[in-house]
Coordinates of C-alpha atoms in Angstrom, one line a residue:
M1 CA 39.0 15.7 -33.1
P2 CA 39.4 12.1 -31.7
I3 CA 36.2 10.1 -31.6
D4 CA 36.5 9.5 -27.8
K5 CA 35.7 13.0 -27.0
I6 CA 32.1 12.7 -28.2
F7 CA 31.0 11.7 -24.7
K8 CA 31.5 13.6 -21.4
D9 CA 34.5 12.7 -19.2
D10 CA 32.7 10.3 -16.9
A11 CA 30.6 8.5 -19.5
S12 CA 31.8 5.0 -20.4
E13 CA 31.1 2.7 -23.3
E14 CA 31.8 -1.0 -23.9
K15 CA 31.7 -2.4 -27.4
G16 CA 31.5 -5.7 -29.2
E17 CA 32.6 -8.7 -27.3
R18 CA 33.0 -7.0 -24.0
A19 CA 29.5 -5.5 -24.1
R20 CA 28.0 -8.9 -25.0
M21 CA 29.9 -10.6 -22.2
A22 CA 28.7 -8.0 -19.7
S23 CA 25.1 -8.5 -20.8
F24 CA 25.4 -12.3 -20.7
I25 CA 27.1 -12.4 -17.3
G26 CA 24.5 -10.0 -15.7
A27 CA 21.5 -11.9 -17.0
M28 CA 23.0 -15.3 -16.0
A29 CA 23.8 -14.0 -12.5
V30 CA 20.2 -12.9 -11.9
A31 CA 18.9 -16.3 -13.2
D32 CA 21.3 -18.2 -10.9
L33 CA 20.1 -16.0 -8.0
V34 CA 16.5 -17.2 -8.2
K35 CA 17.3 -20.7 -9.6
S36 CA 17.3 -22.2 -6.1
T37 CA 13.7 -21.1 -5.4
L38 CA 12.3 -23.2 -8.3
G39 CA 10.1 -26.2 -7.8
P40 CA 8.4 -27.8 -4.8
K41 CA 11.7 -28.1 -2.8
G42 CA 12.9 -24.6 -3.7
M43 CA 14.4 -22.6 -0.8
D44 CA 13.4 -19.1 0.5
K45 CA 15.4 -15.9 0.5
I46 CA 15.5 -13.3 3.2
L47 CA 15.5 -9.8 1.9
Q48 CA 16.4 -7.1 4.3
S49 CA 15.9 -3.4 3.5
T50 CA 18.4 -0.7 4.4
G51 CA 15.6 1.8 5.1
R52 CA 14.2 2.8 8.4
G53 CA 13.2 -0.2 10.5
H54 CA 15.3 -2.6 8.4
S55 CA 12.1 -4.5 7.3
V56 CA 12.6 -8.1 6.5
T57 CA 10.8 -10.1 3.8
V58 CA 11.0 -13.9 3.6
T59 CA 9.9 -15.2 0.2
N60 CA 10.5 -17.6 -2.6
D61 CA 8.4 -15.7 -5.2
G62 CA 10.8 -14.8 -8.1
A63 CA 9.1 -11.5 -8.9
T64 CA 9.1 -10.3 -5.2
I65 CA 12.9 -11.2 -4.9
L66 CA 13.8 -9.4 -8.2
K67 CA 11.6 -6.4 -7.5
S68 CA 13.5 -5.8 -4.2
L69 CA 16.9 -5.8 -5.8
H70 CA 18.7 -2.7 -7.0
I71 CA 20.5 -3.9 -10.0
D72 CA 23.1 -2.0 -12.0
N73 CA 23.5 -4.3 -15.0
P74 CA 21.2 -3.2 -17.8
A75 CA 20.7 -6.8 -19.2
A76 CA 19.8 -8.0 -15.7
K77 CA 17.1 -5.3 -15.6
V78 CA 15.4 -6.8 -18.6
L79 CA 15.0 -10.1 -16.7
V80 CA 13.6 -8.3 -13.7
D81 CA 11.1 -6.7 -16.0
I82 CA 9.9 -9.9 -17.6
S83 CA 9.4 -11.5 -14.2
K84 CA 7.3 -8.4 -13.2
V85 CA 5.2 -8.7 -16.3
Q86 CA 4.7 -12.5 -15.8
D87 CA 3.5 -11.7 -12.3
D88 CA 1.0 -9.1 -13.4
E89 CA -0.1 -11.1 -16.5
V90 CA -0.6 -14.6 -15.1
G91 CA 0.7 -14.6 -11.5
D92 CA 2.8 -17.7 -11.6
G93 CA 5.9 -18.8 -13.4
T94 CA 7.9 -15.8 -12.4
T95 CA 11.0 -17.9 -11.5
S96 CA 10.7 -20.2 -14.5
V97 CA 10.7 -17.3 -16.9
V98 CA 13.9 -15.9 -15.5
V99 CA 15.6 -19.3 -15.3
L100 CA 14.7 -20.1 -18.9
A101 CA 15.9 -16.8 -20.3
G102 CA 19.2 -17.2 -18.3
E103 CA 19.7 -20.7 -19.8
L104 CA 18.9 -19.5 -23.3
L105 CA 21.6 -16.8 -22.9
R106 CA 24.1 -19.4 -21.4
E107 CA 23.6 -21.5 -24.6
A108 CA 23.8 -18.5 -26.8
E109 CA 27.1 -17.5 -25.3
K110 CA 28.7 -20.9 -26.3
L111 CA 27.4 -20.4 -29.9
V112 CA 28.7 -16.9 -30.1
T113 CA 32.1 -18.1 -28.9
S114 CA 32.1 -20.7 -31.8
K115 CA 31.6 -17.8 -34.3
I116 CA 27.9 -18.1 -35.0
H117 CA 26.3 -14.6 -35.6
P118 CA 23.8 -13.5 -33.0
M119 CA 21.2 -12.9 -35.7
T120 CA 21.5 -16.5 -36.8
I121 CA 21.0 -17.6 -33.2
I122 CA 17.9 -15.4 -32.9
A123 CA 16.4 -16.8 -36.1
G124 CA 17.0 -20.3 -34.7
Y125 CA 15.4 -19.4 -31.4
R126 CA 12.4 -18.0 -33.1
M127 CA 11.8 -21.2 -35.1
A128 CA 12.3 -23.3 -32.0
A129 CA 9.9 -21.2 -29.8
E130 CA 7.2 -21.6 -32.5
C131 CA 7.8 -25.3 -32.7
A132 CA 7.7 -25.7 -28.9
R133 CA 4.4 -23.8 -28.7
E134 CA 2.9 -26.0 -31.4
A135 CA 4.1 -29.1 -29.5
L136 CA 2.2 -27.9 -26.4
L137 CA -0.9 -27.0 -28.3
K138 CA -1.1 -30.6 -29.6
R139 CA -1.0 -32.0 -26.0
V140 CA -3.4 -29.6 -24.2
M141 CA -6.5 -30.9 -22.4
D142 CA -9.7 -28.8 -22.1
N143 CA -12.5 -29.9 -19.8
K144 CA -14.5 -26.7 -19.9
E145 CA -17.7 -28.5 -20.9
N146 CA -17.6 -30.9 -18.0
A147 CA -18.1 -28.8 -14.8
E148 CA -17.0 -31.5 -12.4
K149 CA -13.8 -32.4 -14.3
F150 CA -13.0 -28.7 -14.8
R151 CA -13.3 -28.0 -11.1
S152 CA -11.0 -31.0 -10.4
D153 CA -8.5 -29.5 -13.0
L154 CA -8.6 -26.2 -11.2
M155 CA -8.0 -27.9 -7.8
K156 CA -5.0 -29.7 -9.2
I157 CA -3.6 -26.5 -10.8
A158 CA -4.1 -24.6 -7.5
M159 CA -2.4 -27.4 -5.5
T160 CA 0.5 -27.5 -8.0
T161 CA 1.0 -23.7 -7.8
L162 CA 0.8 -23.8 -3.9
C163 CA 3.2 -26.8 -3.8
S164 CA 6.3 -24.6 -4.0
K165 CA 5.1 -22.0 -1.6
I166 CA 4.8 -21.7 2.2
L167 CA 1.2 -23.0 2.0
S168 CA 2.4 -26.4 0.6
Q169 CA 1.6 -28.2 3.9
D170 CA -2.1 -27.3 3.8
K171 CA -2.4 -27.1 0.0
E172 CA -5.7 -28.9 -0.2
H173 CA -7.3 -26.5 2.3
F174 CA -6.0 -23.4 0.5
A175 CA -6.7 -24.8 -3.0
E176 CA -10.3 -25.4 -2.0
M177 CA -10.6 -21.8 -0.7
A178 CA -9.0 -20.3 -3.9
V179 CA -11.2 -22.4 -6.3
D180 CA -14.4 -21.4 -4.3
A181 CA -13.4 -17.7 -4.4
I182 CA -12.7 -17.9 -8.2
F183 CA -16.0 -19.6 -9.0
R184 CA -17.8 -16.8 -7.2
L185 CA -16.3 -14.3 -9.7
K186 CA -18.2 -16.0 -12.5
G187 CA -15.5 -15.7 -15.1
S188 CA -14.3 -12.2 -14.2
T189 CA -10.5 -11.7 -13.8
N190 CA -11.0 -8.7 -11.5
L191 CA -9.6 -9.9 -8.2
E192 CA -10.6 -6.6 -6.5
S193 CA -13.8 -8.3 -5.1
I194 CA -11.7 -10.9 -3.3
Q195 CA -10.4 -9.3 -0.1
I196 CA -7.5 -10.8 1.8
I197 CA -7.4 -9.9 5.5
K198 CA -4.3 -10.9 7.5
K199 CA -4.7 -11.5 11.2
P200 CA -1.7 -12.7 13.2
G201 CA -2.4 -15.6 15.6
G202 CA -3.5 -19.2 15.2
S203 CA -2.0 -21.3 12.5
L204 CA -2.3 -21.2 8.7
R205 CA -4.8 -24.0 8.9
D206 CA -7.2 -21.7 10.7
S207 CA -7.6 -19.5 7.6
F208 CA -11.1 -19.4 6.1
L209 CA -13.2 -18.1 3.3
D210 CA -16.1 -15.9 4.3
E211 CA -18.9 -14.9 1.9
G212 CA -19.5 -11.2 1.9
F213 CA -17.2 -8.4 3.0
I214 CA -15.2 -7.8 6.2
L215 CA -14.1 -4.3 7.1
D216 CA -11.2 -4.1 9.6
K217 CA -12.9 -1.5 11.9
K218 CA -14.8 -1.4 15.2
I219 CA -18.4 -0.2 15.7
G220 CA -18.5 3.1 17.6
I221 CA -19.9 3.5 21.2
G222 CA -23.7 3.6 21.6
Q223 CA -24.4 2.5 18.0
P224 CA -26.4 -0.5 16.8
K225 CA -24.2 -3.6 16.7
R226 CA -26.5 -5.4 14.2
I227 CA -28.4 -4.0 11.2
E228 CA -30.7 -6.0 8.9
N229 CA -31.5 -4.8 5.4
A230 CA -28.9 -2.1 5.5
K231 CA -28.9 0.9 3.3
I232 CA -25.3 2.1 3.2
L233 CA -23.9 5.5 2.2
V234 CA -20.2 5.3 1.4
A235 CA -18.6 8.8 1.7
N236 CA -15.3 10.6 1.6
T237 CA -16.1 13.8 3.5
A238 CA -14.7 15.8 6.5
M239 CA -16.8 15.1 9.6
D240 CA -14.3 16.7 12.0
T241 CA -15.1 20.5 11.6
D242 CA -17.4 20.9 14.6
K243 CA -14.5 22.2 16.8
V244 CA -12.2 25.1 16.1
K245 CA -8.8 23.6 15.7
I246 CA -6.4 25.8 17.7
Y247 CA -3.5 24.9 15.5
G248 CA -5.3 25.1 12.2
A249 CA -7.2 28.4 12.5
R250 CA -6.4 31.9 13.4
V251 CA -9.3 33.9 14.9
R252 CA -9.1 37.4 16.3
V253 CA -11.9 38.0 18.9
D254 CA -12.6 40.5 21.7
S255 CA -13.8 37.9 24.2
M256 CA -14.3 34.2 25.0
T257 CA -18.0 34.5 24.3
K258 CA -17.2 35.2 20.6
V259 CA -15.1 32.0 20.5
A260 CA -18.1 30.1 21.9
E261 CA -20.3 31.7 19.2
I262 CA -17.9 30.5 16.5
E263 CA -17.9 27.0 17.9
G264 CA -21.7 27.1 18.1
A265 CA -21.8 28.1 14.4
E266 CA -19.4 25.3 13.5
K267 CA -21.6 22.8 15.5
E268 CA -24.8 24.1 13.7
K269 CA -23.0 23.6 10.4
M270 CA -22.1 20.1 11.3
K271 CA -25.6 19.4 12.5
D272 CA -27.0 20.5 9.1
K273 CA -24.5 18.3 7.3
V274 CA -25.5 15.3 9.5
N275 CA -29.2 16.0 8.8
K276 CA -28.5 16.2 5.0
I277 CA -26.8 12.8 5.3
L278 CA -29.7 11.3 7.3
A279 CA -32.2 12.6 4.7
H280 CA -30.9 9.9 2.4
G281 CA -32.9 7.4 4.5
I282 CA -29.8 5.3 5.4
N283 CA -29.0 3.2 8.5
C284 CA -25.3 2.8 7.9
F285 CA -22.7 5.6 7.1
V286 CA -19.2 4.7 6.2
N287 CA -16.7 7.5 5.9
R288 CA -13.1 7.5 4.8
Q289 CA -12.2 10.4 7.0
L290 CA -12.5 10.9 10.8
I291 CA -15.9 11.4 12.4
Y292 CA -15.7 13.5 15.6
N293 CA -17.7 12.8 18.8
F294 CA -20.5 15.3 18.1
P295 CA -21.6 13.9 14.7
E296 CA -21.0 10.4 16.0
E297 CA -23.5 11.2 18.8
L298 CA -26.0 12.6 16.3
F299 CA -25.8 9.4 14.2
A300 CA -26.1 7.2 17.3
D301 CA -29.3 9.2 18.3
A302 CA -30.7 8.6 14.9
G303 CA -29.9 4.8 15.1
V304 CA -27.4 5.0 12.3
L305 CA -24.2 3.0 12.4
A306 CA -21.3 5.3 11.6
I307 CA -17.9 3.8 10.7
E308 CA -15.0 6.2 10.5
H309 CA -11.6 6.1 8.9
A310 CA -12.3 3.2 6.6
D311 CA -9.1 3.2 4.5
F312 CA -9.4 4.1 0.9
E313 CA -9.0 0.6 -0.4
G314 CA -11.7 -0.4 2.1
I315 CA -14.3 2.1 0.9
E316 CA -13.5 1.6 -2.7
R317 CA -14.1 -2.1 -2.3
L318 CA -17.1 -1.6 -0.1
G319 CA -18.7 0.7 -2.8
L320 CA -17.9 -1.9 -5.5
V321 CA -19.3 -4.8 -3.4
T322 CA -22.5 -3.2 -2.1
G323 CA -23.3 -1.5 -5.4
G324 CA -23.0 2.0 -3.9
E325 CA -21.0 5.0 -5.1
I326 CA -18.6 7.1 -3.0
A327 CA -20.3 10.5 -2.3
S328 CA -18.8 13.7 -1.1
T329 CA -21.7 16.1 -1.4
F330 CA -25.2 15.5 0.1
D331 CA -27.5 18.2 -1.4
N332 CA -29.3 15.9 -3.9
P333 CA -30.2 12.6 -2.1
E334 CA -31.9 11.3 -5.3
S335 CA -28.6 11.4 -7.3
V336 CA -26.6 9.4 -4.7
K337 CA -26.4 5.7 -5.3
L338 CA -26.7 3.8 -2.0
G339 CA -25.2 0.4 -1.3
H340 CA -27.3 -2.4 0.1
C341 CA -26.7 -5.6 2.1
K342 CA -28.8 -8.0 4.1
L343 CA -27.0 -7.9 7.4
I344 CA -24.2 -5.9 9.1
E345 CA -22.8 -7.3 12.4
E346 CA -19.7 -7.3 14.5
I347 CA -17.6 -10.5 14.5
M348 CA -14.5 -11.5 16.4
I349 CA -11.4 -13.0 14.7
G350 CA -8.7 -13.9 17.2
E351 CA -8.5 -10.9 19.5
D352 CA -9.9 -8.3 17.1
K353 CA -13.4 -7.1 16.4
L354 CA -14.3 -6.5 12.7
I355 CA -17.5 -5.5 10.9
H356 CA -19.0 -8.1 8.6
F357 CA -21.3 -7.3 5.7
S358 CA -23.2 -10.3 4.4
G359 CA -25.8 -10.7 1.6
V360 CA -24.1 -8.0 -0.5
A361 CA -25.5 -6.8 -3.8
M362 CA -22.4 -8.1 -5.7
G363 CA -22.6 -11.8 -5.2
Q364 CA -19.1 -12.4 -6.4
A365 CA -17.6 -10.7 -3.3
C366 CA -15.8 -12.7 -0.6
S367 CA -13.2 -12.2 2.0
I368 CA -10.3 -14.6 2.8
V369 CA -9.1 -14.3 6.3
L370 CA -5.5 -15.6 6.7
R371 CA -4.2 -16.6 10.2
G372 CA -0.6 -17.3 10.9
A373 CA 2.3 -17.1 13.4
S374 CA 3.8 -13.8 12.4
H375 CA 3.5 -10.9 9.9
H376 CA 6.3 -12.5 7.7
V377 CA 4.4 -15.7 7.4
L378 CA 1.1 -13.9 6.6
D379 CA 2.8 -11.7 4.0
E380 CA 4.3 -14.7 2.2
A381 CA 0.9 -16.6 2.5
E382 CA -0.9 -13.7 0.9
R383 CA 1.6 -13.6 -2.0
S384 CA 1.2 -17.4 -2.5
L385 CA -2.5 -17.3 -2.4
H386 CA -2.6 -14.3 -4.7
D387 CA -0.5 -16.3 -7.2
A388 CA -2.9 -19.2 -7.1
L389 CA -5.9 -16.8 -7.5
C390 CA -4.3 -15.1 -10.5
V391 CA -3.6 -18.4 -12.2
L392 CA -7.1 -19.8 -11.5
S393 CA -8.8 -16.6 -12.8
Q394 CA -6.8 -16.8 -16.0
T395 CA -7.6 -20.6 -16.4
V396 CA -11.3 -20.0 -16.0
N397 CA -11.1 -17.9 -19.2
D398 CA -8.6 -20.0 -21.0
S399 CA -9.4 -23.4 -19.8
R400 CA -6.6 -25.3 -21.5
V401 CA -4.4 -27.3 -19.1
L402 CA -1.1 -29.2 -19.3
L403 CA 0.6 -31.7 -17.0
G404 CA 3.4 -30.3 -14.8
G405 CA 6.6 -31.4 -13.1
G406 CA 8.9 -30.9 -16.1
W407 CA 6.6 -32.7 -18.5
P408 CA 5.9 -29.7 -20.8
E409 CA 9.6 -28.9 -21.1
M410 CA 10.4 -32.5 -22.1
V411 CA 7.6 -32.5 -24.7
M412 CA 8.8 -29.2 -26.2
A413 CA 12.5 -30.3 -26.1
K414 CA 11.7 -33.5 -28.0
E415 CA 9.8 -31.7 -30.8
V416 CA 12.5 -28.9 -31.0
D417 CA 15.2 -31.6 -31.2
E418 CA 13.5 -33.2 -34.2
L419 CA 13.2 -29.7 -35.9
A420 CA 17.0 -29.2 -35.4
R421 CA 17.7 -32.5 -37.3
K422 CA 15.5 -31.4 -40.2
T423 CA 16.9 -27.8 -40.4
A424 CA 19.9 -27.2 -42.6
G425 CA 22.6 -24.6 -41.9
K426 CA 23.9 -23.0 -38.8
K427 CA 20.4 -22.3 -37.4
S428 CA 20.2 -26.0 -36.4
H429 CA 22.8 -25.3 -33.7
A430 CA 20.7 -22.6 -32.2
I431 CA 17.6 -24.8 -32.3
E432 CA 19.5 -27.6 -30.6
A433 CA 20.7 -25.1 -27.9
F434 CA 17.1 -24.0 -27.3
S435 CA 16.2 -27.7 -26.6
R436 CA 19.0 -27.9 -24.1
A437 CA 17.8 -24.7 -22.4
L438 CA 14.3 -26.2 -22.0
V439 CA 15.7 -29.3 -20.3
A440 CA 17.4 -27.0 -17.7
I441 CA 14.0 -26.5 -16.0
P442 CA 13.4 -30.2 -15.0
T443 CA 17.1 -30.4 -14.2
T444 CA 16.9 -27.4 -11.8
I445 CA 13.7 -28.9 -10.2
A446 CA 15.6 -32.1 -9.5
D447 CA 18.8 -30.4 -8.3
N448 CA 16.8 -28.3 -5.8
A449 CA 15.3 -31.4 -4.4
G450 CA 18.8 -32.9 -3.9
L451 CA 18.2 -35.6 -6.6
D452 CA 20.5 -36.9 -9.2
S453 CA 19.3 -34.6 -12.1
A454 CA 21.5 -36.2 -14.8
E455 CA 20.1 -39.7 -14.1
L456 CA 16.4 -38.5 -13.9
V457 CA 16.5 -36.3 -17.0
A458 CA 18.1 -39.1 -19.0
Q459 CA 15.3 -41.5 -17.8
L460 CA 12.7 -38.8 -18.7
R461 CA 14.1 -38.3 -22.1
A462 CA 14.0 -42.0 -22.8
K463 CA 10.4 -42.3 -21.6
H464 CA 9.3 -39.3 -23.7
H465 CA 10.3 -41.2 -26.9
N466 CA 7.2 -43.3 -26.4
E467 CA 4.1 -41.7 -27.8
G468 CA 1.6 -40.2 -25.3
C469 CA 3.9 -40.4 -22.4
N470 CA 2.9 -38.6 -19.1
A471 CA 6.2 -38.8 -17.3
G472 CA 7.6 -36.0 -15.2
I473 CA 9.8 -35.6 -12.2
D474 CA 8.1 -36.5 -8.9
V475 CA 10.3 -34.8 -6.3
I476 CA 8.3 -36.3 -3.4
S477 CA 9.3 -39.9 -4.2
G478 CA 12.5 -38.8 -5.9
A479 CA 11.9 -40.7 -9.2
V480 CA 10.2 -40.3 -12.6
G481 CA 6.5 -40.6 -12.2
D482 CA 3.2 -40.3 -14.1
M483 CA 2.1 -36.7 -13.7
E484 CA -1.6 -37.5 -14.5
E485 CA -1.8 -40.0 -11.7
R486 CA 0.0 -37.6 -9.3
G487 CA -2.5 -34.8 -10.2
I488 CA 0.3 -32.3 -11.1
Y489 CA -1.3 -29.9 -13.6
E490 CA -0.4 -26.5 -14.9
A491 CA -2.2 -23.8 -16.9
F492 CA -1.4 -23.6 -20.6
K493 CA -1.5 -19.8 -20.4
V494 CA 1.3 -19.8 -17.8
K495 CA 3.6 -22.1 -19.8
Q496 CA 3.0 -20.2 -23.0
A497 CA 3.8 -16.8 -21.3
V498 CA 7.0 -18.3 -19.8
L499 CA 8.1 -19.6 -23.2
L500 CA 7.4 -16.5 -25.3
S501 CA 8.6 -13.9 -22.7
A502 CA 11.9 -15.8 -22.0
T503 CA 12.6 -16.1 -25.7
E504 CA 11.9 -12.5 -26.4
A505 CA 14.0 -11.3 -23.5
A506 CA 17.0 -13.5 -24.6
E507 CA 16.6 -12.2 -28.1
M508 CA 16.7 -8.6 -26.9
I509 CA 19.9 -9.1 -24.9
L510 CA 21.5 -11.1 -27.7
R511 CA 21.1 -8.1 -30.1
V512 CA 23.3 -5.9 -27.9
D513 CA 26.8 -5.0 -29.1
E514 CA 27.4 -1.8 -27.2
I515 CA 26.6 -0.5 -23.8
I516 CA 26.9 3.3 -23.2
T517 CA 26.7 4.6 -19.6
C518 CA 25.9 8.3 -19.3
A519 CA 27.9 10.6 -17.2
P520 CA 26.2 11.3 -13.8
R521 CA 24.8 14.7 -13.4
R522 CA 27.0 16.9 -11.4
R523 CA 25.7 19.2 -8.7
E524 CA 26.9 22.7 -9.5
D525 CA 28.4 24.7 -6.7
R526 CA 25.8 27.4 -5.9
M527 CA 28.1 29.4 -3.6

C-alpha cells in the first residue's frame, strides 16, 4: 500500500524545505503587515468587518489588528497569539514583538539557505537572547525609593506609550490622568476598578478623571436626585412580575374579574418583595434587570432611589467599588452585605445625564470619562489609554525602567555582537543574525518616520561604542538624540516580554519541517 494513502483524499501535506518556506513566508507577511504601525510616526489601519452593519475599526494597535484578521497560515497564527499574550500580559509592545519575531525568521531563512541546521540556529538564538537580557539588566534604572522621581518615570513611560497612539497630541494630559488613576490602585494590577466611559462630543482634550464611580443611567421619575450617606443594595432580581404578561403566560379563567384577581395577587407578591427589600434599611436600590412602574412607585414613596437595568459589568463594578455584594434573595437582611458611599447625585456630561457615586468604600476606584468626535476616535482612545494603564500598573510592581527610542535594541545588539565574536562554530552566525534582527526595530522606527534609516542606525551604532551612551532615534527632530534628555522611557518588563516571546515564537516556527492540513469534514447527504 503506497504511503500517500494514509491520509484522506482532501488532506494535504508539505514536507521539508517547502513546509519551512510556507512557515517563514506566512510569519514574515504578518510582521510586514503591522510593521508600518510601529513608532511615534506609525500609520493606522482601517479594519472593516463583513458582518452585519460592516463595522469599521480604525487602529494602530498591533494586537487589535491581528486579532481581527482571519489567517490561514499556521505559522502566522503563532505570531497573532504572541501579540495577544503580550497585550494581556503587559499591554504594550504588541507590534514590536511581531516585528522582532518576523525579523528573526527572516535572518533564519538566510542561514537555513546557507546549509546551517535549524537546531544550530535555535541554540545560537537562545544564547543571544540570554546575553541580550543580561545586557538590559546591567543598564536598568530603578527609582522606587524616591517617590518624586518614580512618579516622573511613570509620567515619561506613559507619554512614550501614548506617543504612537491617537492621544499623542494631548499626551501630557492623558499621561497625568493615567498616572493618577494607577496611583489610586496602591500597587494592585486589577484595572477593574478604573472605569472608562466613552461619551461622543467635545474634543479629546475635554476628557477627565473623576474620583468615585459613574453609572451610565438616569434617575427615575419622582425619586430623590441626591442622597447623602447612601446604603446601597446591589441586586440581580426580577422586578417586572406585577403584570400578567399576555405573551408569556397562559391562564384559563371564566371571567375578567378572575384576571383582575390574578393581577391583584401578582401585585401583592411584588409589594411583599419590595417591603422585604426596604427592610434592609437602604436608600438606594440598583438592579440589573428591569423595574416596572408599580415597584418603582413603591420605592419612590419610601424615598429610595431605584436604578434599573444597570448592565452586568456596571453592577459587578459597583458591588466591588462600594463594598457590597450582589443579592438575589431578600429573606435574611442580616446576611446581605450592603454597599456604602458618601454621596449619590445626578451629573451631566455633554447631553447625557449620569449617576455619580462619590466617597466610595474602595478608595482605589475612579472613572475616566473620554470625550471625542466620534465612536471610532473614542474606541481607539480607549485602547490607547488601556495600554498605558496596563504598562503603568505593571511598572508600579516591577519598577525597573529603560530608555526608549531604539536605545535598548542597540545596547542588546552591541553585547550580542561581542558574544558572536567570542563564540566558536556555526552558532556564531546565528548569534550575529540575532543582533541584525534587533537592529531592525530602530530601523523600522526611522523608516516609518520617513528618515534615512541606514544613516541613522550607522550613527547610533558608532555612538553606542562609547560606554554609558544614551543615544536613540529622535523622530521629532529626525536625528540621533539623547533619550534621557528627551524623556523617552520604557518599562523593563515590556522589553523583556518582547525579547523572550519573539525568540520563543521564532524558535517554534523554525522547528517545523512538515505541515499537515486535515481533510475538511463533509456534510453527509441526509436525504
